[in-house]
PDB file of C-alpha atoms in Angstrom:
ATOM      1  CA  MET A   1     -50.663 -33.689 -14.070  1.00 52.00           C
ATOM      2  CA  ALA A   2     -53.599 -31.330 -14.629  1.00 66.00           C
ATOM      3  CA  GLN A   3     -53.057 -27.640 -14.155  1.00 85.00           C
ATOM      4  CA  THR A   4     -55.865 -25.297 -13.197  1.00 90.00           C
ATOM      5  CA  LEU A   5     -56.222 -21.551 -13.666  1.00 91.00           C
ATOM      6  CA  THR A   6     -57.414 -19.511 -10.699  1.00 91.00           C
ATOM      7  CA  ALA A   7     -57.467 -15.836  -9.843  1.00 92.00           C
ATOM      8  CA  LEU A   8     -54.602 -14.457  -7.808  1.00 92.00           C
ATOM      9  CA  THR A   9     -56.573 -13.147  -4.840  1.00 90.00           C
ATOM     10  CA  GLU A  10     -54.062 -13.299  -2.003  1.00 91.00           C
ATOM     11  CA  SER A  11     -52.610  -9.828  -1.575  1.00 91.00           C
ATOM     12  CA  ALA A  12     -49.312 -11.070  -0.137  1.00 91.00           C
ATOM     13  CA  ARG A  13     -48.694 -13.362  -3.109  1.00 91.00           C
ATOM     14  CA  PHE A  14     -49.792 -10.630  -5.534  1.00 91.00           C
ATOM     15  CA  GLU A  15     -47.355  -8.169  -3.957  1.00 93.00           C
ATOM     16  CA  ALA A  16     -44.572 -10.759  -3.981  1.00 92.00           C
ATOM     17  CA  ALA A  17     -45.105 -11.426  -7.694  1.00 92.00           C
ATOM     18  CA  MET A  18     -45.177  -7.704  -8.480  1.00 92.00           C
ATOM     19  CA  GLY A  19     -42.022  -7.273  -6.399  1.00 92.00           C
ATOM     20  CA  CYS A  20     -40.175  -9.568  -8.801  1.00 89.00           C
ATOM     21  CA  ARG A  21     -38.577  -8.188 -11.900  1.00 92.00           C
ATOM     22  CA  PRO A  22     -40.655  -8.695 -15.035  1.00 94.00           C
ATOM     23  CA  CYS A  23     -39.729 -11.903 -16.817  1.00 93.00           C
ATOM     24  CA  ALA A  24     -40.955 -10.485 -20.127  1.00 95.00           C
ATOM     25  CA  ARG A  25     -41.903  -7.107 -21.521  1.00 96.00           C
ATOM     26  CA  SER A  26     -43.597  -5.906 -24.653  1.00 96.00           C
ATOM     27  CA  LEU A  27     -44.524  -2.460 -25.872  1.00 95.00           C
ATOM     28  CA  HIS A  28     -47.654  -2.289 -23.696  1.00 96.00           C
ATOM     29  CA  PHE A  29     -47.451  -5.214 -21.247  1.00 97.00           C
ATOM     30  CA  SER A  30     -45.111  -6.782 -18.726  1.00 96.00           C
ATOM     31  CA  ALA A  31     -45.264 -10.250 -17.166  1.00 96.00           C
ATOM     32  CA  HIS A  32     -44.194 -10.973 -13.606  1.00 95.00           C
ATOM     33  CA  TYR A  33     -43.724 -14.560 -12.423  1.00 93.00           C
ATOM     34  CA  LEU A  34     -43.268 -16.014  -8.962  1.00 91.00           C
ATOM     35  CA  GLY A  35     -42.772 -19.791  -8.958  1.00 86.00           C
ATOM     36  CA  GLU A  36     -44.518 -22.209  -6.639  1.00 76.00           C
ATOM     37  CA  GLN A  37     -43.041 -22.367  -3.181  1.00 63.00           C
ATOM     38  CA  LYS A  38     -42.022 -25.892  -2.263  1.00 54.00           C
ATOM     39  CA  LEU A  39     -41.867 -25.393   1.505  1.00 44.00           C
ATOM     40  CA  SER A  40     -43.737 -27.972   3.569  1.00 50.00           C
ATOM     41  CA  THR A  41     -44.470 -25.434   6.306  1.00 53.00           C
ATOM     42  CA  GLY A  42     -46.309 -22.935   4.107  1.00 53.00           C
ATOM     43  CA  VAL A  43     -49.997 -22.386   3.576  1.00 53.00           C
ATOM     44  CA  GLU A  44     -49.962 -24.708   0.561  1.00 53.00           C
ATOM     45  CA  ALA A  45     -49.004 -27.732   2.689  1.00 50.00           C
ATOM     46  CA  ALA A  46     -52.013 -27.258   4.970  1.00 50.00           C
ATOM     47  CA  ALA A  47     -54.359 -27.053   1.983  1.00 55.00           C
ATOM     48  CA  VAL A  48     -53.199 -30.380   0.508  1.00 55.00           C
ATOM     49  CA  GLY A  49     -54.568 -32.577   3.289  1.00 59.00           C
ATOM     50  CA  ALA A  50     -53.576 -36.110   4.240  1.00 60.00           C
ATOM     51  CA  VAL A  51     -51.219 -37.960   1.916  1.00 54.00           C
ATOM     52  CA  ASP A  52     -53.507 -41.004   1.926  1.00 56.00           C
ATOM     53  CA  ASP A  53     -56.344 -38.895   0.485  1.00 55.00           C
ATOM     54  CA  LEU A  54     -54.359 -37.659  -2.533  1.00 50.00           C
ATOM     55  CA  PRO A  55     -55.158 -39.059  -5.963  1.00 51.00           C
ATOM     56  CA  PRO A  56     -52.481 -41.300  -7.504  1.00 52.00           C
ATOM     57  CA  THR A  57     -51.271 -38.571  -9.862  1.00 53.00           C
ATOM     58  CA  GLY A  58     -50.690 -36.080  -7.043  1.00 51.00           C
ATOM     59  CA  PRO A  59     -52.285 -32.700  -6.414  1.00 56.00           C
ATOM     60  CA  ALA A  60     -53.272 -30.513  -9.340  1.00 60.00           C
ATOM     61  CA  GLN A  61     -50.830 -27.738 -10.056  1.00 83.00           C
ATOM     62  CA  VAL A  62     -52.305 -24.270  -9.872  1.00 89.00           C
ATOM     63  CA  LEU A  63     -51.507 -21.263 -12.030  1.00 92.00           C
ATOM     64  CA  ARG A  64     -52.692 -18.121 -10.294  1.00 94.00           C
ATOM     65  CA  LEU A  65     -53.304 -15.186 -12.615  1.00 95.00           C
ATOM     66  CA  GLY A  66     -53.401 -11.567 -11.568  1.00 96.00           C
ATOM     67  CA  MET A  67     -54.034  -8.659 -13.920  1.00 96.00           C
ATOM     68  CA  VAL A  68     -53.265  -4.976 -13.551  1.00 96.00           C
ATOM     69  CA  VAL A  69     -55.087  -2.815 -16.081  1.00 96.00           C
ATOM     70  CA  PRO A  70     -54.976   0.723 -14.664  1.00 96.00           C
ATOM     71  CA  LYS A  71     -57.507   3.356 -15.592  1.00 96.00           C
ATOM     72  CA  ARG A  72     -54.787   5.825 -16.531  1.00 95.00           C
ATOM     73  CA  HIS A  73     -53.743   3.548 -19.448  1.00 95.00           C
ATOM     74  CA  ALA A  74     -57.229   2.390 -20.486  1.00 93.00           C
ATOM     75  CA  ARG A  75     -59.763   5.080 -19.639  1.00 92.00           C
ATOM     76  CA  ARG A  76     -62.899   3.277 -20.810  1.00 92.00           C
ATOM     77  CA  SER A  77     -64.219   0.309 -18.877  1.00 94.00           C
ATOM     78  CA  VAL A  78     -65.030  -1.418 -22.175  1.00 93.00           C
ATOM     79  CA  THR A  79     -61.354  -1.300 -23.122  1.00 94.00           C
ATOM     80  CA  ARG A  80     -60.232  -2.554 -19.710  1.00 95.00           C
ATOM     81  CA  SER A  81     -62.697  -5.455 -19.961  1.00 95.00           C
ATOM     82  CA  LEU A  82     -61.473  -6.305 -23.467  1.00 95.00           C
ATOM     83  CA  LEU A  83     -57.867  -6.346 -22.260  1.00 96.00           C
ATOM     84  CA  LYS A  84     -58.703  -8.590 -19.299  1.00 96.00           C
ATOM     85  CA  ARG A  85     -60.674 -11.015 -21.490  1.00 96.00           C
ATOM     86  CA  GLN A  86     -57.778 -11.197 -23.931  1.00 96.00           C
ATOM     87  CA  ILE A  87     -55.286 -11.823 -21.108  1.00 96.00           C
ATOM     88  CA  ARG A  88     -57.408 -14.650 -19.674  1.00 96.00           C
ATOM     89  CA  ALA A  89     -57.944 -16.203 -23.110  1.00 96.00           C
ATOM     90  CA  ARG A  90     -54.242 -16.158 -24.025  1.00 96.00           C
ATOM     91  CA  VAL A  91     -53.260 -17.660 -20.650  1.00 96.00           C
ATOM     92  CA  ARG A  92     -55.918 -20.390 -20.994  1.00 95.00           C
ATOM     93  CA  GLU A  93     -54.490 -21.276 -24.413  1.00 95.00           C
ATOM     94  CA  ARG A  94     -51.016 -21.653 -22.875  1.00 93.00           C
ATOM     95  CA  LEU A  95     -52.115 -23.248 -19.620  1.00 93.00           C
ATOM     96  CA  ALA A  96     -50.393 -26.571 -20.314  1.00 91.00           C
ATOM     97  CA  GLU A  97     -47.114 -24.813 -21.213  1.00 92.00           C
ATOM     98  CA  LEU A  98     -46.888 -22.207 -18.437  1.00 91.00           C
ATOM     99  CA  PRO A  99     -45.229 -23.281 -15.196  1.00 91.00           C
ATOM    100  CA  PRO A 100     -47.401 -23.212 -12.066  1.00 91.00           C
ATOM    101  CA  GLY A 101     -47.120 -20.281  -9.725  1.00 90.00           C
ATOM    102  CA  ALA A 102     -48.240 -16.677  -9.516  1.00 93.00           C
ATOM    103  CA  TRP A 103     -48.363 -14.787 -12.813  1.00 94.00           C
ATOM    104  CA  VAL A 104     -49.214 -11.079 -12.989  1.00 96.00           C
ATOM    105  CA  LEU A 105     -49.724  -9.458 -16.381  1.00 97.00           C
ATOM    106  CA  ARG A 106     -49.663  -5.674 -16.253  1.00 97.00           C
ATOM    107  CA  LEU A 107     -50.630  -3.031 -18.789  1.00 97.00           C
ATOM    108  CA  ARG A 108     -47.721  -0.602 -18.616  1.00 95.00           C
ATOM    109  CA  ALA A 109     -48.497   1.796 -21.473  1.00 95.00           C
ATOM    110  CA  PRO A 110     -51.688   2.967 -23.183  1.00 94.00           C
ATOM    111  CA  PHE A 111     -52.676   1.980 -26.695  1.00 93.00           C
ATOM    112  CA  ASP A 112     -52.739   4.885 -29.149  1.00 91.00           C
ATOM    113  CA  ARG A 113     -56.227   6.390 -29.270  1.00 88.00           C
ATOM    114  CA  GLN A 114     -55.560   7.782 -32.750  1.00 89.00           C
ATOM    115  CA  GLN A 115     -54.847   4.294 -34.082  1.00 90.00           C
ATOM    116  CA  PHE A 116     -57.676   2.609 -32.118  1.00 90.00           C
ATOM    117  CA  PRO A 117     -60.457   5.216 -31.673  1.00 87.00           C
ATOM    118  CA  SER A 118     -63.084   2.604 -30.788  1.00 88.00           C
ATOM    119  CA  ALA A 119     -62.983   1.389 -27.193  1.00 84.00           C
ATOM    120  CA  ALA A 120     -63.366  -2.292 -28.082  1.00 85.00           C
ATOM    121  CA  SER A 121     -62.702  -2.618 -31.806  1.00 89.00           C
ATOM    122  CA  ALA A 122     -61.734  -5.831 -33.569  1.00 92.00           C
ATOM    123  CA  ALA A 123     -58.457  -4.160 -34.585  1.00 93.00           C
ATOM    124  CA  LEU A 124     -57.591  -3.418 -30.952  1.00 94.00           C
ATOM    125  CA  GLY A 125     -58.469  -6.982 -29.955  1.00 93.00           C
ATOM    126  CA  ALA A 126     -56.231  -8.385 -32.706  1.00 94.00           C
ATOM    127  CA  ALA A 127     -53.332  -6.104 -31.745  1.00 95.00           C
ATOM    128  CA  VAL A 128     -53.648  -7.083 -28.077  1.00 95.00           C
ATOM    129  CA  ARG A 129     -53.838 -10.783 -28.996  1.00 96.00           C
ATOM    130  CA  VAL A 130     -50.654 -10.658 -31.079  1.00 96.00           C
ATOM    131  CA  GLU A 131     -48.767  -8.678 -28.444  1.00 97.00           C
ATOM    132  CA  LEU A 132     -49.833 -11.004 -25.607  1.00 97.00           C
ATOM    133  CA  GLU A 133     -48.834 -14.089 -27.610  1.00 97.00           C
ATOM    134  CA  GLY A 134     -45.361 -12.614 -28.120  1.00 96.00           C
ATOM    135  CA  LEU A 135     -45.145 -11.669 -24.448  1.00 96.00           C
ATOM    136  CA  LEU A 136     -46.098 -15.172 -23.296  1.00 96.00           C
ATOM    137  CA  ASP A 137     -43.639 -16.715 -25.782  1.00 95.00           C
ATOM    138  CA  GLU A 138     -40.811 -14.707 -24.238  1.00 95.00           C
ATOM    139  CA  ALA A 139     -42.009 -15.400 -20.691  1.00 94.00           C
ATOM    140  CA  LEU A 140     -42.132 -19.150 -21.428  1.00 92.00           C
ATOM    141  CA  ARG A 141     -38.652 -19.074 -22.909  1.00 92.00           C
ATOM    142  CA  ARG A 142     -37.216 -17.305 -19.884  1.00 87.00           C
ATOM    143  CA  ALA A 143     -39.210 -19.177 -17.224  1.00 80.00           C
ATOM    144  CA  GLY A 144     -38.398 -22.516 -18.884  1.00 70.00           C
ATOM    145  CA  ARG A 145     -34.644 -22.046 -18.767  1.00 60.00           C
ATOM    146  CA  GLY A 146     -34.611 -20.267 -15.425  1.00 57.00           C
ATOM    147  CA  ASP A 147     -33.190 -17.067 -16.970  1.00 48.00           C
ATOM    148  CA  SER A 148     -35.835 -14.495 -16.347  1.00 42.00           C
ATOM    149  CA  ARG A 149     -33.610 -11.587 -15.348  1.00 44.00           C
ATOM    150  CA  GLY A 150     -34.616 -11.948 -11.767  1.00 44.00           C
ATOM    151  CA  ALA A 151     -38.056 -13.495 -12.170  1.00 45.00           C
ATOM    152  CA  GLY A 152     -38.960 -15.101  -8.909  1.00 46.00           C
ATOM    153  CA  ARG A 153     -36.485 -12.903  -7.071  1.00 45.00           C
ATOM    154  CA  ALA A 154     -37.167  -9.589  -5.454  1.00 46.00           C
ATOM    155  CA  ASN A 155     -35.996  -6.439  -7.175  1.00 46.00           C
ATOM    156  CA  PRO A 156     -33.683  -4.937  -4.541  1.00 44.00           C
ATOM    157  CA  GLY A 157     -33.257  -1.638  -6.371  1.00 45.00           C
ATOM    158  CA  ALA A 158     -36.967  -0.967  -6.662  1.00 45.00           C
ATOM    159  CA  SER A 159     -37.472  -0.150  -3.004  1.00 42.00           C
ATOM    160  CA  ARG A 160     -34.435   2.146  -2.967  1.00 40.00           C
ATOM    161  CA  ARG A 161     -35.613   4.001  -6.075  1.00 41.00           C
ATOM    162  CA  ALA A 162     -39.159   4.255  -4.721  1.00 42.00           C
ATOM    163  CA  ALA A 163     -37.882   5.559  -1.395  1.00 43.00           C
ATOM    164  CA  SER A 164     -35.753   8.205  -3.076  1.00 43.00           C
ATOM    165  CA  GLY A 165     -38.563   9.156  -5.456  1.00 45.00           C
ATOM    166  CA  ALA A 166     -36.425   8.592  -8.560  1.00 44.00           C
ATOM    167  CA  ALA A 167     -38.325   7.197 -11.506  1.00 43.00           C
ATOM    168  CA  SER A 168     -35.173   6.154 -13.341  1.00 41.00           C
ATOM    169  CA  GLU A 169     -31.476   6.254 -12.815  1.00 42.00           C
ATOM    170  CA  VAL A 170     -29.913   9.212 -14.581  1.00 45.00           C
ATOM    171  CA  GLY A 171     -26.217   9.963 -14.738  1.00 43.00           C
ATOM    172  CA  PRO A 172     -24.728  13.064 -13.163  1.00 46.00           C
ATOM    173  CA  THR A 173     -25.369  16.366 -14.909  1.00 47.00           C
ATOM    174  CA  ARG A 174     -22.603  18.790 -15.656  1.00 44.00           C
TER     175      ARG A 174
END
Protein backbone atom coordinates (compact mmCIF):
# COMPACT_ATOMS: atom_id res chain seq x y z
CA MET A 1 0.00 0.00 0.00
CA ALA A 2 1.50 3.33 -1.07
CA GLN A 3 1.99 6.00 1.54
CA THR A 4 2.02 9.68 0.67
CA LEU A 5 3.52 12.64 2.51
CA THR A 6 1.37 15.73 2.92
CA ALA A 7 1.55 18.84 5.06
CA LEU A 8 -0.34 18.85 8.32
CA THR A 9 -2.61 21.82 7.68
CA GLU A 10 -5.64 21.08 9.83
CA SER A 11 -5.27 23.05 13.05
CA ALA A 12 -7.35 20.62 15.11
CA ARG A 13 -5.20 17.66 14.09
CA PHE A 14 -2.01 19.70 14.60
CA GLU A 15 -3.13 20.65 18.12
CA ALA A 16 -4.11 17.06 18.88
CA ALA A 17 -0.69 15.80 17.81
CA MET A 18 1.08 18.48 19.84
CA GLY A 19 -1.14 17.61 22.80
CA CYS A 20 0.33 14.10 22.82
CA ARG A 21 3.49 13.37 24.70
CA PRO A 22 6.58 13.27 22.50
CA CYS A 23 7.31 9.77 21.28
CA ALA A 24 11.00 10.62 20.87
CA ARG A 25 13.35 13.37 21.95
CA SER A 26 16.86 14.37 21.05
CA LEU A 27 19.06 17.20 22.20
CA HIS A 28 17.37 19.74 19.90
CA PHE A 29 14.22 18.07 18.55
CA SER A 30 11.12 16.24 19.72
CA ALA A 31 8.71 14.10 17.71
CA HIS A 32 4.99 13.95 18.40
CA TYR A 33 2.84 11.25 16.80
CA LEU A 34 -0.92 10.85 16.57
CA GLY A 35 -2.00 7.66 14.79
CA GLU A 36 -4.68 7.45 12.14
CA GLN A 37 -8.19 7.47 13.49
CA LYS A 38 -10.14 4.44 12.34
CA LEU A 39 -13.62 5.81 13.02
CA SER A 40 -16.09 5.47 10.15
CA THR A 41 -17.94 8.62 11.21
CA GLY A 42 -14.95 10.97 11.00
CA VAL A 43 -13.89 13.35 8.28
CA GLU A 44 -11.64 10.68 6.76
CA ALA A 45 -14.60 8.41 5.94
CA ALA A 46 -16.31 11.14 3.92
CA ALA A 47 -13.14 11.79 1.93
CA VAL A 48 -12.76 8.14 0.85
CA GLY A 49 -15.86 8.02 -1.34
CA ALA A 50 -17.84 5.00 -2.51
CA VAL A 51 -16.38 1.57 -1.82
CA ASP A 52 -16.96 0.54 -5.43
CA ASP A 53 -14.70 3.37 -6.63
CA LEU A 54 -11.70 2.33 -4.50
CA PRO A 55 -8.71 0.73 -6.20
CA PRO A 56 -8.14 -2.96 -5.42
CA THR A 57 -5.28 -2.22 -3.02
CA GLY A 58 -7.36 0.17 -0.92
CA PRO A 59 -6.87 3.87 -0.22
CA ALA A 60 -3.37 5.28 0.03
CA GLN A 61 -2.21 5.82 3.57
CA VAL A 62 -1.28 9.39 4.39
CA LEU A 63 1.51 10.64 6.62
CA ARG A 64 0.83 14.23 7.59
CA LEU A 65 3.91 16.18 8.63
CA GLY A 66 3.90 19.32 10.71
CA MET A 67 7.01 21.25 11.71
CA VAL A 68 7.57 23.76 14.49
CA VAL A 69 10.78 25.74 14.08
CA PRO A 70 10.37 28.81 16.31
CA LYS A 71 12.25 32.01 15.70
CA ARG A 72 13.51 32.10 19.28
CA HIS A 73 15.57 28.92 18.61
CA ALA A 74 16.64 29.72 15.03
CA ARG A 75 16.83 33.48 14.58
CA ARG A 76 17.81 33.55 10.91
CA SER A 77 15.31 32.56 8.26
CA VAL A 78 18.08 30.76 6.37
CA THR A 79 18.61 28.48 9.37
CA ARG A 80 14.89 27.84 9.79
CA SER A 81 14.61 26.94 6.09
CA LEU A 82 17.60 24.59 6.36
CA LEU A 83 16.04 22.85 9.35
CA LYS A 84 12.69 22.44 7.58
CA ARG A 85 14.35 21.07 4.43
CA GLN A 86 16.31 18.58 6.51
CA ILE A 87 13.17 17.48 8.37
CA ARG A 88 11.26 16.92 5.11
CA ALA A 89 14.19 15.06 3.54
CA ARG A 90 14.66 12.72 6.52
CA VAL A 91 10.92 11.96 6.68
CA ARG A 92 10.81 11.28 2.92
CA GLU A 93 13.68 8.81 3.34
CA ARG A 94 11.72 6.97 6.05
CA LEU A 95 8.30 7.29 4.46
CA ALA A 96 7.87 3.55 3.90
CA GLU A 97 8.84 2.78 7.52
CA LEU A 98 6.87 5.45 9.40
CA PRO A 99 3.29 4.60 10.35
CA PRO A 100 0.56 6.78 8.84
CA GLY A 101 -0.92 9.55 10.92
CA ALA A 102 -0.02 13.02 12.10
CA TRP A 103 3.66 13.61 12.87
CA VAL A 104 4.93 16.90 14.30
CA LEU A 105 8.67 17.48 14.59
CA ARG A 106 9.56 20.39 16.83
CA LEU A 107 12.81 22.26 17.39
CA ARG A 108 12.98 22.52 21.17
CA ALA A 109 16.45 24.00 21.73
CA PRO A 110 18.75 26.24 19.69
CA PHE A 111 21.96 25.04 18.07
CA ASP A 112 25.10 26.62 19.53
CA ARG A 113 26.01 29.73 17.55
CA GLN A 114 29.64 29.43 18.66
CA GLN A 115 29.89 25.96 17.13
CA PHE A 116 27.87 26.83 14.00
CA PRO A 117 28.46 30.56 13.27
CA SER A 118 27.19 30.29 9.68
CA ALA A 119 23.42 30.32 9.31
CA ALA A 120 23.31 27.45 6.81
CA SER A 121 26.71 25.76 6.91
CA ALA A 122 27.42 22.23 5.72
CA ALA A 123 28.48 21.36 9.28
CA LEU A 124 25.11 22.47 10.67
CA GLY A 125 23.29 20.51 7.96
CA ALA A 126 25.29 17.37 8.79
CA ALA A 127 24.67 17.75 12.53
CA VAL A 128 20.93 18.22 11.96
CA ARG A 129 20.83 15.21 9.61
CA VAL A 130 22.50 12.90 12.13
CA GLU A 131 20.31 14.10 14.99
CA LEU A 132 17.08 13.72 12.97
CA GLU A 133 18.05 10.21 11.87
CA GLY A 134 18.55 9.22 15.51
CA LEU A 135 15.27 10.87 16.48
CA LEU A 136 13.33 9.04 13.76
CA ASP A 137 15.02 5.74 14.70
CA GLU A 138 13.77 6.11 18.27
CA ALA A 139 10.32 7.27 17.14
CA LEU A 140 10.03 4.24 14.83
CA ARG A 141 11.08 1.89 17.60
CA ARG A 142 8.50 3.30 20.00
CA ALA A 143 5.67 3.75 17.48
CA GLY A 144 6.27 0.24 16.10
CA ARG A 145 5.87 -1.50 19.43
CA GLY A 146 3.15 0.80 20.71
CA ASP A 147 5.33 2.01 23.61
CA SER A 148 5.73 5.68 22.99
CA ARG A 149 5.31 6.94 26.54
CA GLY A 150 1.90 8.25 25.76
CA ALA A 151 2.25 8.91 22.04
CA GLY A 152 -1.20 9.11 20.61
CA ARG A 153 -2.64 9.92 24.01
CA ALA A 154 -3.21 13.32 25.48
CA ASN A 155 -0.84 14.59 28.14
CA PRO A 156 -3.21 15.18 31.07
CA GLY A 157 -0.62 16.96 33.19
CA ALA A 158 0.26 19.51 30.54
CA SER A 159 -2.96 21.47 30.85
CA ARG A 160 -2.72 21.51 34.65
CA ARG A 161 0.89 22.73 34.55
CA ALA A 162 0.06 25.33 31.90
CA ALA A 163 -2.91 26.56 33.92
CA SER A 164 -0.82 26.90 37.07
CA GLY A 165 2.02 28.56 35.16
CA ALA A 166 4.60 26.02 36.36
CA ALA A 167 7.25 25.19 33.81
CA SER A 168 8.37 22.07 35.65
CA GLU A 169 7.49 20.19 38.75
CA VAL A 170 9.80 21.07 41.61
CA GLY A 171 9.74 19.50 45.04
CA PRO A 172 8.91 21.49 48.15
CA THR A 173 11.55 23.90 49.41
CA ARG A 174 12.61 23.98 53.01
